[in-house]
PDB file of C-alpha atoms in Angstrom:
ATOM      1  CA  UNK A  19       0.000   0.000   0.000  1.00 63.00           C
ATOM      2  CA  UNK A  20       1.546   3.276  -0.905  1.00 51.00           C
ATOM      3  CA  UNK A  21       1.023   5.732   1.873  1.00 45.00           C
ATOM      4  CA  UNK A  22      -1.508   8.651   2.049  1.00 45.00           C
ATOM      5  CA  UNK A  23      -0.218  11.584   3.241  1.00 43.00           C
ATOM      6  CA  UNK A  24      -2.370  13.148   5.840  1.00 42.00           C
ATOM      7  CA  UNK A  25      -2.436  16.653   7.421  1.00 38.00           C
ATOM      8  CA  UNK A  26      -3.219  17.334  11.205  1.00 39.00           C
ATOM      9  CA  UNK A  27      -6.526  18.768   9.712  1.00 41.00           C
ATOM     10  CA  UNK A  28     -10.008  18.206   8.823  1.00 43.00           C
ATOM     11  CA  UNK A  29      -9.005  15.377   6.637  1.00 43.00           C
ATOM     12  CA  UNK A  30      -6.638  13.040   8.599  1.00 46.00           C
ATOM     13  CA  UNK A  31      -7.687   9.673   9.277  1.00 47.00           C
ATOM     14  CA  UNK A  32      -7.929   9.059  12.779  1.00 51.00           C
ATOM     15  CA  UNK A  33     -10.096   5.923  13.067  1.00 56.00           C
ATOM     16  CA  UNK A  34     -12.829   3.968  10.476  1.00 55.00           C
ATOM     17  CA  UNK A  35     -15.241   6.254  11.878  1.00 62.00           C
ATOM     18  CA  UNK A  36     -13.761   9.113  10.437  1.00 70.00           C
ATOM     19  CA  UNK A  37     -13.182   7.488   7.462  1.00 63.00           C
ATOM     20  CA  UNK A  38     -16.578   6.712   7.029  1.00 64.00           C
ATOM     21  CA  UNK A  39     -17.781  10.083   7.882  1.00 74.00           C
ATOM     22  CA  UNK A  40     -15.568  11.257   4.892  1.00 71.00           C
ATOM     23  CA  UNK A  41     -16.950   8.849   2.481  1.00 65.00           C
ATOM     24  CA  UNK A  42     -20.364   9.579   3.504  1.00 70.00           C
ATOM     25  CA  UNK A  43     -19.935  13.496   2.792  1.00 76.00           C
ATOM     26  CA  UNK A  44     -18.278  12.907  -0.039  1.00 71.00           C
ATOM     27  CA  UNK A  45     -20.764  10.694  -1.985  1.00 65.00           C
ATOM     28  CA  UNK A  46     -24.002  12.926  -0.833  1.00 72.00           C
ATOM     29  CA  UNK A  47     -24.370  14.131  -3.789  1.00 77.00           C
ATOM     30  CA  UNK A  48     -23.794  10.796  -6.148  1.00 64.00           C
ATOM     31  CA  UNK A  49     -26.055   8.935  -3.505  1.00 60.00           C
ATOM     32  CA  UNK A  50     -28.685  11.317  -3.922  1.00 66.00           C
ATOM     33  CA  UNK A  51     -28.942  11.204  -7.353  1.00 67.00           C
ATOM     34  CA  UNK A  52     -28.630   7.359  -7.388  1.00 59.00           C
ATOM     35  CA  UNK A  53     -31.196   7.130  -5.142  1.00 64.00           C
ATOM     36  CA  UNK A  54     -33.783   9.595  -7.067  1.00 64.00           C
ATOM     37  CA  UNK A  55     -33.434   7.212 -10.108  1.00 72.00           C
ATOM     38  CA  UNK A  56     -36.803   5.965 -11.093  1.00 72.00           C
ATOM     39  CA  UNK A  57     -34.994   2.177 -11.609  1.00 70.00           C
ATOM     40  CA  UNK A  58     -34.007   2.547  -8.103  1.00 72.00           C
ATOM     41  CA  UNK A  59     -37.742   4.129  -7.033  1.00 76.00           C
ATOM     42  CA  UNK A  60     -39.492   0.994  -8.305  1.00 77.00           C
ATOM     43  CA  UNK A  61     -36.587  -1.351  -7.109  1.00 74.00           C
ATOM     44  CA  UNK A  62     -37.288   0.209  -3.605  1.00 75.00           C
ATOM     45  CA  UNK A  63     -41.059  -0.251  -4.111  1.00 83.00           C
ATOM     46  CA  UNK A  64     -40.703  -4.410  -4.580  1.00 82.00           C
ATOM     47  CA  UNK A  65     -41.996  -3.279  -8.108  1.00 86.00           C
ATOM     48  CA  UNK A  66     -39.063  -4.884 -11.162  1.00 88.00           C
ATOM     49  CA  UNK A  67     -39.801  -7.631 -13.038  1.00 91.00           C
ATOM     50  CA  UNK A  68     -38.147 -10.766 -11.963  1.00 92.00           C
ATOM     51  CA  UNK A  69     -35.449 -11.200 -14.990  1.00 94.00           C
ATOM     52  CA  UNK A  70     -34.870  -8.103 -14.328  1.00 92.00           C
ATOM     53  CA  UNK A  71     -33.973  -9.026 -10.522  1.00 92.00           C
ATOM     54  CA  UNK A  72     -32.125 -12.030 -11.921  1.00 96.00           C
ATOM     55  CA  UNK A  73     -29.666 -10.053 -14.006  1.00 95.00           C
ATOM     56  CA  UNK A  74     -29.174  -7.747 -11.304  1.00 92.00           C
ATOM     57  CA  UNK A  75     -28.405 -10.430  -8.600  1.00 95.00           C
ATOM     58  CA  UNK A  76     -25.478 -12.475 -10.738  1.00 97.00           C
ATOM     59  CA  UNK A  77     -24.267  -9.170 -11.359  1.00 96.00           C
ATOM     60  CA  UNK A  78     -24.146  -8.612  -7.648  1.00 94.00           C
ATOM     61  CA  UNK A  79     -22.592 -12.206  -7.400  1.00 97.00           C
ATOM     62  CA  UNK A  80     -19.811 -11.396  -9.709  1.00 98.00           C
ATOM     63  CA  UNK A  81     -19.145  -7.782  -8.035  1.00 96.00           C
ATOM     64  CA  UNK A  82     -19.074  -9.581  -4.585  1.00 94.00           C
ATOM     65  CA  UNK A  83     -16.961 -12.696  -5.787  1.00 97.00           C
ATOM     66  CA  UNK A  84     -14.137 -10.072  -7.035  1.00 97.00           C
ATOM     67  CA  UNK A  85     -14.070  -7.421  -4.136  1.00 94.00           C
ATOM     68  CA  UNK A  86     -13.927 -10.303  -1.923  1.00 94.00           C
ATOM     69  CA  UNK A  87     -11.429 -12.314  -3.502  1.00 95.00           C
ATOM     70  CA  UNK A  88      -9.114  -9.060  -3.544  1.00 93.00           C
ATOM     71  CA  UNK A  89     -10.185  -8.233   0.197  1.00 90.00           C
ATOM     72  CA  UNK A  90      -8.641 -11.461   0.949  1.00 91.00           C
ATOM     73  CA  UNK A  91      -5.570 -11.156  -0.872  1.00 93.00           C
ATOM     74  CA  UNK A  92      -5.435  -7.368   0.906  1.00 89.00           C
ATOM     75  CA  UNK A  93      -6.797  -8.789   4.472  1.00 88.00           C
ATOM     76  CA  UNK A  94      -3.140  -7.945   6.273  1.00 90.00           C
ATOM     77  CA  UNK A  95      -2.172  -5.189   4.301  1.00 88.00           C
ATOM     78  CA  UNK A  96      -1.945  -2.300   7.028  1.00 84.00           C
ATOM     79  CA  UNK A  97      -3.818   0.145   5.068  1.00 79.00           C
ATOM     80  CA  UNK A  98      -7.186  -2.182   4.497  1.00 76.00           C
ATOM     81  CA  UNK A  99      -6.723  -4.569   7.503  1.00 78.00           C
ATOM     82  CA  UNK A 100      -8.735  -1.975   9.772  1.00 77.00           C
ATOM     83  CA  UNK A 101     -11.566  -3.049   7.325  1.00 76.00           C
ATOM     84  CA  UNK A 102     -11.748  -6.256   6.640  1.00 74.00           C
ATOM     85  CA  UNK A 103     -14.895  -8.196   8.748  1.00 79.00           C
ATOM     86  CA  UNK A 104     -15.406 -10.904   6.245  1.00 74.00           C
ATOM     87  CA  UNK A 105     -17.735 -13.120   8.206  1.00 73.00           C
ATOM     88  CA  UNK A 106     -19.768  -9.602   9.075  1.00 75.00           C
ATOM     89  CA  UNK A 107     -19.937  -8.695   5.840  1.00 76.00           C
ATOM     90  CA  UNK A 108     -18.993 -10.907   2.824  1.00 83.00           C
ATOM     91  CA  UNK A 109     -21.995 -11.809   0.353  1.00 89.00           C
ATOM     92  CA  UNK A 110     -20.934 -13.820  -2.348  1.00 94.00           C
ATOM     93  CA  UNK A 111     -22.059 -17.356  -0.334  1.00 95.00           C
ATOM     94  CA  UNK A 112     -25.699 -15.470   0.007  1.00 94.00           C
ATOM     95  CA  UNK A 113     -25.781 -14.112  -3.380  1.00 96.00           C
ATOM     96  CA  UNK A 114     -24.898 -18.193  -4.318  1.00 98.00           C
ATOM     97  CA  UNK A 115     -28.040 -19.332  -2.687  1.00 97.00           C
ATOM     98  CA  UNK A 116     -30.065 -17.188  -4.016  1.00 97.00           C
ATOM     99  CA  UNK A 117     -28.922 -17.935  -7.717  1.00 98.00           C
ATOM    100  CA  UNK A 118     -30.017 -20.976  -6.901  1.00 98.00           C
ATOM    101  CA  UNK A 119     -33.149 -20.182  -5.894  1.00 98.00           C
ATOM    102  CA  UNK A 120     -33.784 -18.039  -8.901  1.00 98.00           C
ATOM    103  CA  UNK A 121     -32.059 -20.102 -11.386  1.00 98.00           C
ATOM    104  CA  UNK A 122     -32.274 -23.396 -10.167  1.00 97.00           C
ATOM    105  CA  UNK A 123     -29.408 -26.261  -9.256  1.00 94.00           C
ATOM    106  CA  UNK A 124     -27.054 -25.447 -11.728  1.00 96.00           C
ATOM    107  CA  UNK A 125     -27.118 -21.628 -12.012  1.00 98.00           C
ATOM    108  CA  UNK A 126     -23.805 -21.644 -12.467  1.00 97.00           C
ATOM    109  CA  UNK A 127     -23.981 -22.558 -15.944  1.00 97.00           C
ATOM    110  CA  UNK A 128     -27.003 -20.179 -16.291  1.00 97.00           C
ATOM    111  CA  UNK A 129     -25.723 -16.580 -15.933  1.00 98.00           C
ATOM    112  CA  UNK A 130     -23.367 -14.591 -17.480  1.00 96.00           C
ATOM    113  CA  UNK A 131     -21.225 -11.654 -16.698  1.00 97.00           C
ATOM    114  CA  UNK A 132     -22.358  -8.638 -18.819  1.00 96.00           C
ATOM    115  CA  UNK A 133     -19.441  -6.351 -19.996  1.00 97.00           C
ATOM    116  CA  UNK A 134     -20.361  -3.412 -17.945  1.00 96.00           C
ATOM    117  CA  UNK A 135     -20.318  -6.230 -14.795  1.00 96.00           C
ATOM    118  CA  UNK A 136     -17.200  -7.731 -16.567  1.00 98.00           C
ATOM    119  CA  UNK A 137     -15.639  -3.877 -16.846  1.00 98.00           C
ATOM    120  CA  UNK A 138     -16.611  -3.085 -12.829  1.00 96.00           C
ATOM    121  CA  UNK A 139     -14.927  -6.600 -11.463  1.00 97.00           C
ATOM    122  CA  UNK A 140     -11.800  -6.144 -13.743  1.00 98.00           C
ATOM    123  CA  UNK A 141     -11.684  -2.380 -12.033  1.00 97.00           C
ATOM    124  CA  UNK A 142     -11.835  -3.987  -8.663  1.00 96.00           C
ATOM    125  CA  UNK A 143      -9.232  -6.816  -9.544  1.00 97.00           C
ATOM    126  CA  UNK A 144      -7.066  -3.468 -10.859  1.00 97.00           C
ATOM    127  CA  UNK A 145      -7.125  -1.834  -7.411  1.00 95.00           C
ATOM    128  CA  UNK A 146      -6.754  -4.956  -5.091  1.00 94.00           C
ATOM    129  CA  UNK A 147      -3.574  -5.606  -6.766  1.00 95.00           C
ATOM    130  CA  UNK A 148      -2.145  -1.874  -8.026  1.00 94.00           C
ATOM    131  CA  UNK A 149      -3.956   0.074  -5.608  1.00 92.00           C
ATOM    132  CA  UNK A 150      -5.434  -1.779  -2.134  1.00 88.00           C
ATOM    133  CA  UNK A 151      -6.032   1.161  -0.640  1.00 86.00           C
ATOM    134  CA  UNK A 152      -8.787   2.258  -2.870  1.00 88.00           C
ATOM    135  CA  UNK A 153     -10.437  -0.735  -2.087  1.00 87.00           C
ATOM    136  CA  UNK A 154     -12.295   1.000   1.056  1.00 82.00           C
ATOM    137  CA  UNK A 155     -14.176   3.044  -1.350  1.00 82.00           C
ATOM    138  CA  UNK A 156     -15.429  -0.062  -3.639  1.00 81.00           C
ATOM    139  CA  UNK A 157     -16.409  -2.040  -0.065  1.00 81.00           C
ATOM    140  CA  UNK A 158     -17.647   1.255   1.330  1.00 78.00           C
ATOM    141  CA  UNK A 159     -19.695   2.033  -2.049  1.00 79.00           C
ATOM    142  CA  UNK A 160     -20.923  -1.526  -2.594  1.00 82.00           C
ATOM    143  CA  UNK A 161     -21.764  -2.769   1.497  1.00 71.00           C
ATOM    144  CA  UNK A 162     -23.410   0.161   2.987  1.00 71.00           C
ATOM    145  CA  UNK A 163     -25.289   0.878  -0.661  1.00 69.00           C
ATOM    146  CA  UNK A 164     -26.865  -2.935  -0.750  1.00 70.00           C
ATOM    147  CA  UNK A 165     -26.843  -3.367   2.945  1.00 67.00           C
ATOM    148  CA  UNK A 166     -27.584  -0.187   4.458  1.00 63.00           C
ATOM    149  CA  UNK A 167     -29.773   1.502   1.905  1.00 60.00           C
ATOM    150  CA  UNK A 168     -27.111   4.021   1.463  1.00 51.00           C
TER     151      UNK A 168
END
């Protein structure tokens, strides 16, 4: 991990909570606009037609598989160890039984990575092994958005 320099002021880093008050101010404005989409308005509403849902969960599996694969390989790396809670967080094993469910016993064979899925995980295989400590903003952007709601 290259270091990040950090000034005694309003931006240093003293603790996860401070980093995740930063990323939280910082993507306002991109959350609020994600969140005003009328996709994600209907998505919210239990209203999307179940392909639809399909796509969008193998898509998730694929995003999850690669973030977590590279948190792995980044687990004891002194700028991302702070952040790694795999059995708190990790998704891929969920996202698996659900393909399942929607797809049937051998949903692996069934889905497909689209390119703009295909162009997000090679991103996040990119930063896990050029740039780990940009990982934080992939887990921060994809764990609190699914999980949280935000």
């Amino acid at each position: 991990c290259s270091a990040l320099p950090l000034s005694p002021g309003p931006l240093s880093l003293h603790s996860p909570a401070d980093l995740s008050e930063l990323l939280k101010e910082g993507t306002k404005e991109a959350h609020d606009r994600a969140e005003n989409t009328q996709f994600v308005k209907d998505f919210l509403k239990g209203h999307i037609k179940r392909e639809l849902f399909k796509l969008g969960t193998a898509a998730l599996f694929f995003t999850y598989s690669a973030l977590e694969e590279e948190m792995e390989q980044n687990k004891e790396k002194p700028c991302f160890a702070p952040l790694y809670f795999p059995l708190e967080l990790h998704r891929k094993e969920a996202l698996a039984r659900d393909l399942e469910y929607l797809y049937g016993e051998s949903w692996e064979e069934k889905i497909q990575c689209s390119e703009a899925t295909q162009r997000y995980v090679d991103r996040i295989h990119h930063v896990g092994q050029q740039e780990p400590e940009l990982l934080a903003a992939h887990a921060y952007t994809r764990y609190m958005g699914d999980l949280s709601g935000g």
